[in-house]
């Protein structure tokens, strides 16, 4: 009985980790898209040069 519970617990942990990793891949993809859009849609300064779209 204890072995069955351990196998079920292991399956639950691995399923949860797999789901979390899949969600993290989607988050990383969304951040990449926003980052790339920042380069495309950045504005120009009064002198005509491109400005930075981040503040660091």
Backbone as CSV, one residue per row, in Angstrom:
resi,resn,N_x,N_y,N_z,CA_x,CA_y,CA_z,C_x,C_y,C_z
1,UNK,0.828,-1.204,0.000,0.000,0.000,0.000,0.867,1.262,0.000
2,UNK,1.940,1.208,0.794,2.817,2.378,0.882,3.512,2.636,-0.458
3,UNK,3.865,1.579,-1.172,4.530,1.731,-2.466,3.599,2.398,-3.476
4,UNK,2.325,2.044,-3.450,1.357,2.644,-4.363,1.218,4.130,-4.078
5,UNK,1.172,4.498,-2.816,1.079,5.916,-2.450,2.328,6.684,-2.880
6,UNK,3.486,6.075,-2.733,4.718,6.743,-3.157,4.755,6.932,-4.669
7,UNK,4.304,5.935,-5.416,4.263,6.060,-6.871,3.271,7.140,-7.277
8,UNK,2.109,7.183,-6.637,1.133,8.227,-6.948,1.656,9.611,-6.586
9,UNK,2.349,9.718,-5.473,2.940,10.992,-5.071,4.014,11.427,-6.062
10,UNK,4.837,10.502,-6.508,5.866,10.814,-7.488,5.238,11.258,-8.807
11,UNK,4.195,10.584,-9.230,3.507,10.968,-10.462,2.901,12.361,-10.329
12,UNK,2.328,12.662,-9.186,1.744,13.984,-8.958,2.816,15.073,-8.978
13,UNK,3.955,14.811,-8.366,5.046,15.794,-8.340,5.582,16.030,-9.748
14,UNK,5.792,14.945,-10.504,6.313,15.094,-11.860,5.313,15.791,-12.777
15,UNK,4.025,15.500,-12.606,3.005,16.189,-13.402,2.986,17.674,-13.070
16,UNK,3.060,17.998,-11.795,3.068,19.405,-11.380,4.284,20.141,-11.899
17,UNK,5.455,19.487,-11.863,6.676,20.121,-12.367,6.580,20.322,-13.877
18,UNK,6.041,19.342,-14.567,5.894,19.470,-16.015,4.941,20.583,-16.386
19,UNK,3.847,20.708,-15.660,2.884,21.779,-15.911,3.512,23.133,-15.634
20,UNK,4.260,23.239,-14.530,4.906,24.507,-14.178,5.935,24.899,-15.230
21,UNK,6.687,23.918,-15.729,7.686,24.233,-16.750,7.032,24.668,-18.051
22,UNK,5.899,24.055,-18.381,5.195,24.458,-19.604,4.674,25.890,-19.466
23,UNK,4.152,26.235,-18.311,3.682,27.606,-18.071,4.853,28.585,-18.156
24,UNK,6.012,28.200,-17.608,7.171,29.088,-17.658,7.652,29.305,-19.092
25,UNK,7.533,28.297,-19.939,7.890,28.485,-21.347,6.967,29.503,-22.007
26,UNK,5.670,29.465,-21.704,4.738,30.442,-22.279,5.031,31.845,-21.764
27,UNK,5.381,31.956,-20.480,5.734,33.264,-19.919,6.997,33.801,-20.595
28,UNK,7.988,32.936,-20.787,9.222,33.359,-21.449,8.957,33.800,-22.882
29,UNK,8.069,33.118,-23.568,7.717,33.506,-24.937,7.031,34.867,-24.965
30,UNK,6.134,35.119,-24.022,5.449,36.406,-23.957,6.435,37.541,-23.665
31,UNK,7.381,37.299,-22.771,8.389,38.319,-22.456,9.266,38.590,-23.675
32,UNK,9.613,37.556,-24.409,10.407,37.733,-25.627,9.668,38.574,-26.658
33,UNK,8.383,38.350,-26.821,7.592,39.125,-27.779,7.536,40.594,-27.360
34,UNK,7.312,40.849,-26.078,7.269,42.239,-25.589,8.627,42.907,-25.767
35,UNK,9.686,42.166,-25.513,11.042,42.697,-25.660,11.327,43.063,-27.113
36,UNK,10.945,42.188,-28.042,11.162,42.465,-29.460,10.292,43.628,-29.948
37,UNK,9.058,43.709,-29.461,8.204,44.836,-29.830,8.773,46.154,-29.327
38,UNK,9.452,46.128,-28.201,10.084,47.336,-27.680,11.132,47.884,-28.616
39,UNK,11.874,47.012,-29.277,12.869,47.482,-30.233,12.218,48.039,-31.484
40,UNK,11.120,47.454,-31.922,10.462,47.897,-33.149,9.710,49.202,-32.934
41,UNK,9.075,49.365,-31.786,8.167,50.492,-31.573,8.778,51.629,-30.755
42,UNK,10.088,51.636,-30.578,10.675,52.723,-29.789,10.639,54.025,-30.567
43,UNK,10.487,55.103,-29.849,10.346,56.412,-30.486,11.683,57.043,-30.802
44,UNK,11.622,58.221,-31.411,12.828,58.977,-31.734,12.882,60.228,-30.865
45,UNK,14.089,60.728,-30.662,14.260,61.967,-29.905,14.108,63.150,-30.852
46,UNK,14.234,64.356,-30.332,14.083,65.552,-31.163,15.194,65.663,-32.201
47,UNK,16.354,65.068,-31.922,17.453,65.120,-32.897,17.333,64.041,-33.967
48,UNK,16.343,63.161,-33.830,16.111,62.140,-34.847,16.713,60.784,-34.534
49,UNK,17.497,60.695,-33.460,18.093,59.404,-33.119,17.105,58.573,-32.301
50,UNK,17.319,57.303,-32.310,16.451,56.391,-31.552,16.745,56.499,-30.064
51,UNK,15.699,56.512,-29.265,15.880,56.557,-27.818,15.807,55.151,-27.256
52,UNK,16.288,54.992,-26.035,16.186,53.702,-25.371,14.761,53.539,-24.860
53,UNK,14.230,52.318,-24.934,12.859,52.076,-24.482,12.823,51.535,-23.062
54,UNK,13.983,51.384,-22.471,14.060,50.928,-21.071,14.736,52.009,-20.250
55,UNK,14.631,51.925,-18.936,15.161,52.963,-18.063,16.133,52.387,-17.040
56,UNK,17.252,51.845,-17.474,18.269,51.366,-16.545,19.632,51.765,-17.004
